[in-house]
PDB file of C-alpha atoms in Angstrom:
ATOM      1  CA  MET A   1      45.385  41.771 -42.557  1.00 41.00           C
ATOM      2  CA  ALA A   2      41.738  42.730 -40.852  1.00 47.00           C
ATOM      3  CA  THR A   3      39.107  44.553 -42.879  1.00 68.00           C
ATOM      4  CA  LEU A   4      36.819  45.355 -40.292  1.00 81.00           C
ATOM      5  CA  SER A   5      35.583  49.002 -40.085  1.00 85.00           C
ATOM      6  CA  ASP A   6      36.807  51.318 -37.113  1.00 85.00           C
ATOM      7  CA  GLU A   7      33.700  50.812 -35.703  1.00 88.00           C
ATOM      8  CA  TYR A   8      33.673  47.123 -35.874  1.00 89.00           C
ATOM      9  CA  LEU A   9      37.277  46.817 -34.795  1.00 86.00           C
ATOM     10  CA  LYS A  10      36.166  49.004 -31.545  1.00 88.00           C
ATOM     11  CA  ILE A  11      33.887  46.367 -30.712  1.00 89.00           C
ATOM     12  CA  VAL A  12      36.424  43.309 -30.865  1.00 87.00           C
ATOM     13  CA  ARG A  13      38.851  45.498 -28.888  1.00 85.00           C
ATOM     14  CA  ALA A  14      36.757  45.926 -26.141  1.00 86.00           C
ATOM     15  CA  GLN A  15      36.832  41.815 -25.915  1.00 84.00           C
ATOM     16  CA  PRO A  16      38.650  40.480 -22.655  1.00 79.00           C
ATOM     17  CA  LEU A  17      40.310  38.332 -25.170  1.00 79.00           C
ATOM     18  CA  PHE A  18      41.850  41.353 -27.330  1.00 82.00           C
ATOM     19  CA  SER A  19      42.355  43.753 -24.933  1.00 76.00           C
ATOM     20  CA  GLY A  20      45.873  45.479 -24.731  1.00 76.00           C
ATOM     21  CA  LEU A  21      46.898  43.800 -27.577  1.00 80.00           C
ATOM     22  CA  ASP A  22      49.369  45.523 -30.193  1.00 81.00           C
ATOM     23  CA  SER A  23      48.093  46.249 -33.645  1.00 81.00           C
ATOM     24  CA  ALA A  24      50.531  43.266 -35.242  1.00 82.00           C
ATOM     25  CA  ILE A  25      48.828  40.868 -33.047  1.00 83.00           C
ATOM     26  CA  LEU A  26      45.521  41.737 -33.280  1.00 83.00           C
ATOM     27  CA  ASP A  27      45.720  41.954 -37.656  1.00 83.00           C
ATOM     28  CA  LEU A  28      47.133  38.421 -37.212  1.00 81.00           C
ATOM     29  CA  LEU A  29      43.821  37.343 -34.764  1.00 82.00           C
ATOM     30  CA  LEU A  30      41.825  38.737 -37.060  1.00 84.00           C
ATOM     31  CA  GLY A  31      42.851  37.551 -40.421  1.00 81.00           C
ATOM     32  CA  GLY A  32      39.997  36.077 -42.555  1.00 81.00           C
ATOM     33  CA  ALA A  33      37.219  37.788 -40.040  1.00 88.00           C
ATOM     34  CA  ALA A  34      34.567  38.525 -41.735  1.00 90.00           C
ATOM     35  CA  VAL A  35      30.767  40.479 -40.919  1.00 93.00           C
ATOM     36  CA  ARG A  36      27.888  37.906 -41.298  1.00 94.00           C
ATOM     37  CA  THR A  37      23.767  38.534 -40.984  1.00 95.00           C
ATOM     38  CA  PHE A  38      21.735  35.608 -39.951  1.00 96.00           C
ATOM     39  CA  GLN A  39      18.018  36.247 -40.210  1.00 95.00           C
ATOM     40  CA  LYS A  40      15.765  35.491 -37.144  1.00 93.00           C
ATOM     41  CA  GLY A  41      15.520  31.611 -36.580  1.00 93.00           C
ATOM     42  CA  ARG A  42      18.846  30.743 -38.470  1.00 96.00           C
ATOM     43  CA  LEU A  43      21.724  28.537 -36.977  1.00 96.00           C
ATOM     44  CA  LEU A  44      24.656  29.850 -36.954  1.00 96.00           C
ATOM     45  CA  PHE A  45      26.165  26.024 -36.058  1.00 96.00           C
ATOM     46  CA  GLN A  46      25.097  22.858 -34.811  1.00 95.00           C
ATOM     47  CA  ARG A  47      26.453  20.475 -32.275  1.00 94.00           C
ATOM     48  CA  GLY A  48      29.220  18.871 -33.654  1.00 93.00           C
ATOM     49  CA  ASP A  49      29.458  21.100 -36.647  1.00 95.00           C
ATOM     50  CA  PRO A  50      33.574  21.820 -36.787  1.00 94.00           C
ATOM     51  CA  ALA A  51      34.371  24.603 -34.623  1.00 92.00           C
ATOM     52  CA  SER A  52      35.882  26.579 -37.645  1.00 92.00           C
ATOM     53  CA  LYS A  53      34.801  30.147 -36.215  1.00 92.00           C
ATOM     54  CA  PHE A  54      33.953  32.080 -33.365  1.00 92.00           C
ATOM     55  CA  PHE A  55      31.732  35.142 -33.038  1.00 95.00           C
ATOM     56  CA  VAL A  56      31.648  38.716 -31.789  1.00 94.00           C
ATOM     57  CA  ILE A  57      27.904  40.207 -31.950  1.00 95.00           C
ATOM     58  CA  VAL A  58      27.664  43.556 -33.368  1.00 95.00           C
ATOM     59  CA  ASP A  59      24.030  43.758 -32.805  1.00 93.00           C
ATOM     60  CA  GLY A  60      21.180  41.060 -31.901  1.00 92.00           C
ATOM     61  CA  TRP A  61      20.329  38.013 -29.897  1.00 92.00           C
ATOM     62  CA  VAL A  62      21.675  34.197 -29.994  1.00 95.00           C
ATOM     63  CA  LYS A  63      21.072  31.454 -27.836  1.00 93.00           C
ATOM     64  CA  ILE A  64      23.028  28.397 -27.752  1.00 93.00           C
ATOM     65  CA  TYR A  65      20.887  25.453 -26.829  1.00 91.00           C
ATOM     66  CA  ARG A  66      21.163  21.559 -26.875  1.00 90.00           C
ATOM     67  CA  ASP A  67      18.185  19.557 -27.764  1.00 84.00           C
ATOM     68  CA  THR A  68      16.897  17.302 -24.719  1.00 78.00           C
ATOM     69  CA  SER A  69      15.412  13.859 -25.205  1.00 77.00           C
ATOM     70  CA  GLY A  70      11.890  15.644 -24.921  1.00 74.00           C
ATOM     71  CA  GLY A  71      12.366  17.653 -27.868  1.00 73.00           C
ATOM     72  CA  GLU A  72      12.622  20.571 -26.166  1.00 75.00           C
ATOM     73  CA  HIS A  73      15.585  23.260 -26.188  1.00 78.00           C
ATOM     74  CA  ALA A  74      17.525  23.448 -22.840  1.00 82.00           C
ATOM     75  CA  VAL A  75      19.178  27.091 -23.202  1.00 86.00           C
ATOM     76  CA  LEU A  76      22.735  27.310 -22.292  1.00 85.00           C
ATOM     77  CA  GLY A  77      23.286  31.054 -22.607  1.00 85.00           C
ATOM     78  CA  VAL A  78      21.930  34.046 -24.399  1.00 89.00           C
ATOM     79  CA  PHE A  79      24.307  36.433 -25.984  1.00 91.00           C
ATOM     80  CA  ASN A  80      23.548  40.319 -27.317  1.00 89.00           C
ATOM     81  CA  ASN A  81      25.756  43.413 -28.494  1.00 91.00           C
ATOM     82  CA  GLY A  82      29.188  43.040 -27.853  1.00 89.00           C
ATOM     83  CA  ASP A  83      29.263  39.439 -26.542  1.00 90.00           C
ATOM     84  CA  MET A  84      31.532  36.880 -27.641  1.00 89.00           C
ATOM     85  CA  PHE A  85      30.905  33.475 -27.754  1.00 91.00           C
ATOM     86  CA  ALA A  86      32.251  29.771 -29.399  1.00 91.00           C
ATOM     87  CA  GLU A  87      35.606  31.119 -28.193  1.00 85.00           C
ATOM     88  CA  ALA A  88      36.362  27.990 -26.204  1.00 82.00           C
ATOM     89  CA  ALA A  89      35.626  25.514 -29.006  1.00 86.00           C
ATOM     90  CA  ALA A  90      37.710  27.680 -31.434  1.00 81.00           C
ATOM     91  CA  PHE A  91      40.610  26.967 -28.617  1.00 79.00           C
ATOM     92  CA  LEU A  92      39.751  23.392 -28.454  1.00 79.00           C
ATOM     93  CA  GLY A  93      38.952  22.265 -31.338  1.00 78.00           C
ATOM     94  CA  GLY A  94      37.054  19.602 -32.495  1.00 85.00           C
ATOM     95  CA  GLY A  95      32.990  20.089 -32.715  1.00 92.00           C
ATOM     96  CA  TYR A  96      31.086  22.991 -30.959  1.00 93.00           C
ATOM     97  CA  PRO A  97      29.494  21.444 -28.289  1.00 92.00           C
ATOM     98  CA  ALA A  98      25.980  23.011 -28.493  1.00 93.00           C
ATOM     99  CA  ASN A  99      23.865  24.630 -31.489  1.00 95.00           C
ATOM    100  CA  ALA A 100      23.872  28.402 -32.193  1.00 96.00           C
ATOM    101  CA  GLU A 101      20.398  30.242 -33.177  1.00 95.00           C
ATOM    102  CA  ALA A 102      19.820  33.537 -34.184  1.00 95.00           C
ATOM    103  CA  ILE A 103      16.463  34.870 -31.646  1.00 91.00           C
ATOM    104  CA  GLU A 104      16.441  38.017 -34.030  1.00 90.00           C
ATOM    105  CA  ASP A 105      18.309  39.165 -37.109  1.00 93.00           C
ATOM    106  CA  VAL A 106      21.695  39.261 -36.029  1.00 95.00           C
ATOM    107  CA  THR A 107      25.235  40.907 -37.251  1.00 96.00           C
ATOM    108  CA  LEU A 108      28.377  39.092 -36.195  1.00 94.00           C
ATOM    109  CA  ILE A 109      31.901  39.349 -36.869  1.00 94.00           C
ATOM    110  CA  ALA A 110      32.823  36.066 -37.607  1.00 94.00           C
ATOM    111  CA  LEU A 111      36.872  35.119 -36.613  1.00 91.00           C
ATOM    112  CA  ASP A 112      38.643  32.544 -37.684  1.00 89.00           C
ATOM    113  CA  SER A 113      39.425  29.563 -35.041  1.00 86.00           C
ATOM    114  CA  LYS A 114      42.869  28.430 -37.093  1.00 83.00           C
ATOM    115  CA  ASN A 115      44.176  31.713 -36.843  1.00 80.00           C
ATOM    116  CA  PHE A 116      43.219  31.975 -33.130  1.00 78.00           C
ATOM    117  CA  THR A 117      45.017  28.861 -32.087  1.00 78.00           C
ATOM    118  CA  SER A 118      48.236  29.508 -34.460  1.00 77.00           C
ATOM    119  CA  VAL A 119      48.952  32.613 -32.607  1.00 77.00           C
ATOM    120  CA  VAL A 120      47.965  31.718 -29.102  1.00 74.00           C
ATOM    121  CA  SER A 121      50.774  28.831 -29.166  1.00 73.00           C
ATOM    122  CA  LYS A 122      53.305  31.871 -30.063  1.00 75.00           C
ATOM    123  CA  GLU A 123      52.088  34.680 -27.968  1.00 72.00           C
ATOM    124  CA  PRO A 124      51.725  34.360 -24.667  1.00 71.00           C
ATOM    125  CA  GLU A 125      49.912  37.484 -23.903  1.00 71.00           C
ATOM    126  CA  VAL A 126      46.846  36.325 -26.335  1.00 70.00           C
ATOM    127  CA  ALA A 127      47.068  32.886 -24.083  1.00 67.00           C
ATOM    128  CA  LEU A 128      46.501  35.032 -20.805  1.00 66.00           C
ATOM    129  CA  ASN A 129      43.865  36.858 -22.305  1.00 68.00           C
ATOM    130  CA  MET A 130      42.139  33.617 -23.335  1.00 65.00           C
ATOM    131  CA  LEU A 131      42.235  32.550 -19.518  1.00 63.00           C
ATOM    132  CA  ALA A 132      40.667  35.925 -19.046  1.00 63.00           C
ATOM    133  CA  SER A 133      38.001  35.432 -20.972  1.00 63.00           C
ATOM    134  CA  MET A 134      37.142  31.802 -19.930  1.00 65.00           C
ATOM    135  CA  SER A 135      37.360  32.728 -16.626  1.00 61.00           C
ATOM    136  CA  ARG A 136      34.272  35.286 -17.211  1.00 68.00           C
ATOM    137  CA  HIS A 137      32.590  32.700 -18.786  1.00 62.00           C
ATOM    138  CA  LEU A 138      33.072  30.382 -15.796  1.00 63.00           C
ATOM    139  CA  HIS A 139      31.891  33.062 -13.201  1.00 61.00           C
ATOM    140  CA  ARG A 140      28.891  33.877 -15.609  1.00 66.00           C
ATOM    141  CA  LEU A 141      28.078  30.047 -15.351  1.00 64.00           C
ATOM    142  CA  VAL A 142      28.452  29.541 -11.874  1.00 62.00           C
ATOM    143  CA  HIS A 143      26.291  32.181 -10.960  1.00 65.00           C
ATOM    144  CA  GLU A 144      23.746  31.134 -13.027  1.00 68.00           C
ATOM    145  CA  VAL A 145      23.872  27.480 -11.577  1.00 68.00           C
ATOM    146  CA  GLU A 146      23.867  28.837  -8.287  1.00 66.00           C
ATOM    147  CA  THR A 147      20.722  30.814  -9.153  1.00 66.00           C
ATOM    148  CA  LEU A 148      18.729  28.089 -10.484  1.00 69.00           C
ATOM    149  CA  LYS A 149      19.839  26.067  -7.202  1.00 68.00           C
ATOM    150  CA  THR A 150      19.510  28.916  -4.223  1.00 68.00           C
ATOM    151  CA  ARG A 151      16.829  30.781  -5.405  1.00 80.00           C
ATOM    152  CA  SER A 152      13.116  30.582  -5.571  1.00 84.00           C
ATOM    153  CA  ALA A 153      11.667  30.934  -9.332  1.00 86.00           C
ATOM    154  CA  GLY A 154       9.734  33.949  -8.489  1.00 86.00           C
ATOM    155  CA  GLN A 155      13.344  35.087  -7.419  1.00 86.00           C
ATOM    156  CA  ARG A 156      14.900  34.737 -10.308  1.00 86.00           C
ATOM    157  CA  LEU A 157      12.129  36.462 -12.319  1.00 90.00           C
ATOM    158  CA  VAL A 158      12.692  39.171  -9.958  1.00 89.00           C
ATOM    159  CA  GLU A 159      16.395  39.155 -10.334  1.00 87.00           C
ATOM    160  CA  PHE A 160      16.179  39.216 -14.086  1.00 88.00           C
ATOM    161  CA  LEU A 161      13.775  41.897 -14.453  1.00 90.00           C
ATOM    162  CA  LEU A 162      15.827  44.384 -11.854  1.00 88.00           C
ATOM    163  CA  ARG A 163      18.636  44.130 -13.685  1.00 84.00           C
ATOM    164  CA  ARG A 164      17.161  45.453 -16.592  1.00 84.00           C
ATOM    165  CA  CYS A 165      16.105  48.756 -14.193  1.00 84.00           C
ATOM    166  CA  ARG A 166      17.885  52.068 -14.880  1.00 76.00           C
ATOM    167  CA  GLY A 167      16.849  52.935 -11.429  1.00 69.00           C
ATOM    168  CA  VAL A 168      16.635  51.547  -7.921  1.00 73.00           C
ATOM    169  CA  GLU A 169      13.546  53.292  -7.021  1.00 76.00           C
ATOM    170  CA  GLY A 170      10.592  54.686  -8.254  1.00 84.00           C
ATOM    171  CA  GLU A 171       8.556  53.723 -11.250  1.00 89.00           C
ATOM    172  CA  ALA A 172      10.627  51.653 -14.199  1.00 90.00           C
ATOM    173  CA  ILE A 173       9.671  50.135 -17.478  1.00 90.00           C
ATOM    174  CA  VAL A 174      11.503  47.012 -18.447  1.00 89.00           C
ATOM    175  CA  ASP A 175      11.878  46.314 -22.037  1.00 88.00           C
ATOM    176  CA  LEU A 176      11.784  42.320 -22.401  1.00 85.00           C
ATOM    177  CA  PRO A 177      15.083  41.372 -24.990  1.00 81.00           C
ATOM    178  CA  TYR A 178      13.335  38.732 -26.191  1.00 84.00           C
ATOM    179  CA  ASP A 179      10.319  36.318 -25.947  1.00 84.00           C
ATOM    180  CA  LYS A 180       8.446  35.014 -22.847  1.00 87.00           C
ATOM    181  CA  HIS A 181       9.099  31.395 -24.048  1.00 86.00           C
ATOM    182  CA  LEU A 182      12.907  31.806 -23.970  1.00 87.00           C
ATOM    183  CA  ILE A 183      12.841  34.055 -20.981  1.00 88.00           C
ATOM    184  CA  ALA A 184      11.002  31.140 -19.100  1.00 88.00           C
ATOM    185  CA  ALA A 185      14.001  28.603 -20.560  1.00 83.00           C
ATOM    186  CA  ARG A 186      16.624  31.245 -18.843  1.00 82.00           C
ATOM    187  CA  LEU A 187      15.026  31.010 -15.716  1.00 86.00           C
ATOM    188  CA  GLY A 188      14.509  27.034 -15.490  1.00 83.00           C
ATOM    189  CA  VAL A 189      10.691  27.407 -15.523  1.00 86.00           C
ATOM    190  CA  GLN A 190       7.874  26.349 -17.974  1.00 87.00           C
ATOM    191  CA  PRO A 191       6.050  29.086 -19.963  1.00 86.00           C
ATOM    192  CA  GLU A 192       2.925  28.484 -18.394  1.00 89.00           C
ATOM    193  CA  SER A 193       4.157  28.572 -14.987  1.00 90.00           C
ATOM    194  CA  LEU A 194       6.123  32.319 -16.286  1.00 90.00           C
ATOM    195  CA  SER A 195       2.629  33.386 -17.079  1.00 90.00           C
ATOM    196  CA  ARG A 196       1.552  32.395 -13.222  1.00 91.00           C
ATOM    197  CA  LEU A 197       4.635  34.210 -11.474  1.00 91.00           C
ATOM    198  CA  PHE A 198       3.677  37.408 -13.782  1.00 91.00           C
ATOM    199  CA  ASN A 199      -0.102  37.188 -12.628  1.00 90.00           C
ATOM    200  CA  LYS A 200       1.611  36.751  -8.832  1.00 89.00           C
ATOM    201  CA  LEU A 201       3.650  39.934  -9.035  1.00 90.00           C
ATOM    202  CA  ARG A 202       0.621  41.824 -10.072  1.00 89.00           C
ATOM    203  CA  ASP A 203       0.207  42.688  -6.478  1.00 86.00           C
ATOM    204  CA  HIS A 204       3.583  43.997  -6.068  1.00 87.00           C
ATOM    205  CA  GLY A 205       3.005  46.563  -8.791  1.00 89.00           C
ATOM    206  CA  VAL A 206       4.353  44.546 -12.078  1.00 91.00           C
ATOM    207  CA  GLU A 207       2.277  44.470 -14.974  1.00 91.00           C
ATOM    208  CA  SER A 208       3.514  43.249 -18.354  1.00 89.00           C
ATOM    209  CA  ASP A 209       2.627  42.682 -21.754  1.00 87.00           C
ATOM    210  CA  ALA A 210       4.195  40.820 -24.549  1.00 81.00           C
ATOM    211  CA  HIS A 211       7.182  43.204 -24.867  1.00 86.00           C
ATOM    212  CA  LYS A 212       7.465  45.183 -21.876  1.00 90.00           C
ATOM    213  CA  VAL A 213       7.267  45.331 -17.953  1.00 92.00           C
ATOM    214  CA  TYR A 214       6.021  48.004 -15.919  1.00 94.00           C
ATOM    215  CA  ILE A 215       7.022  48.235 -12.394  1.00 92.00           C
ATOM    216  CA  LYS A 216       5.417  50.583 -10.009  1.00 91.00           C
ATOM    217  CA  ASP A 217       7.786  50.424  -7.336  1.00 89.00           C
ATOM    218  CA  VAL A 218      11.532  49.330  -8.074  1.00 89.00           C
ATOM    219  CA  ALA A 219      12.913  49.232  -3.956  1.00 87.00           C
ATOM    220  CA  ALA A 220       9.364  47.806  -2.951  1.00 85.00           C
ATOM    221  CA  LEU A 221       9.727  45.074  -5.157  1.00 86.00           C
ATOM    222  CA  ARG A 222      13.599  44.774  -4.408  1.00 82.00           C
ATOM    223  CA  GLU A 223      12.673  44.520  -0.780  1.00 81.00           C
ATOM    224  CA  TYR A 224       9.694  42.021  -1.519  1.00 73.00           C
ATOM    225  CA  TYR A 225      11.655  39.384  -3.467  1.00 67.00           C
ATOM    226  CA  PRO A 226      15.276  39.811  -2.007  1.00 59.00           C
ATOM    227  CA  TYR A 227      18.209  38.131  -3.365  1.00 52.00           C
ATOM    228  CA  GLU A 228      21.926  38.346  -2.189  1.00 44.00           C
ATOM    229  CA  ASP A 229      23.708  39.849  -5.187  1.00 43.00           C
ATOM    230  CA  GLY A 230      23.524  43.648  -5.741  1.00 41.00           C
ATOM    231  CA  LEU A 231      22.431  44.975  -8.926  1.00 37.00           C
ATOM    232  CA  GLU A 232      25.809  46.967  -9.607  1.00 35.00           C
ATOM    233  CA  GLU A 233      26.968  44.208 -11.968  1.00 37.00           C
ATOM    234  CA  ARG A 234      23.755  44.657 -14.778  1.00 37.00           C
ATOM    235  CA  THR A 235      23.472  41.791 -17.175  1.00 39.00           C
ATOM    236  CA  VAL A 236      22.065  41.623 -20.801  1.00 39.00           C
ATOM    237  CA  ALA A 237      21.374  38.065 -21.264  1.00 48.00           C
TER     238      ALA A 237
END
């Protein structure tokens, strides 16, 4: 039986994988679930480790990455409160295909892969939810690849900022969700290139420091650096 608090169960139920399931099936899926905490910089798992757990984030940030031949991190994804990750590895079995690191202190719900695969094989409803969850991740990845291939570095940075603005016009202050080195990796540029991009944006009413970005006119910035997608669907990564 699940031993999670009502607050944590609510976070779990918000995931497409668990949406609409009755309590009996949910208890089976959550058998062995536990709340775990990791300090900033700790590895949750490494590439090749047995995929024995998948995770839902309660609080904090986690990056998924692979090491390059040059000794750098190729960031594959960044996840925040309410996000689930590594469920595909849990379903497929074998080892994790990448590394996961806490980029700040993080609290997670760790779920048992064996329970998951056992229930999926018996409950079609869970299998359908699994497809929905994977489709969501695929859509996100397709969008990221399209962004890297079709938009300039300046457009990618502006999109990153605009998606974190609460309004669509006037002044805005954007709290940077993580350090600029990781932002650079997410945008597919070098840290020094990111600094140059921020310097160029000063001419368009954008100032930044280590943790915040100040935008004088959101609408004007969006007009100068247009991109195809609207702002209806906010992202957190």
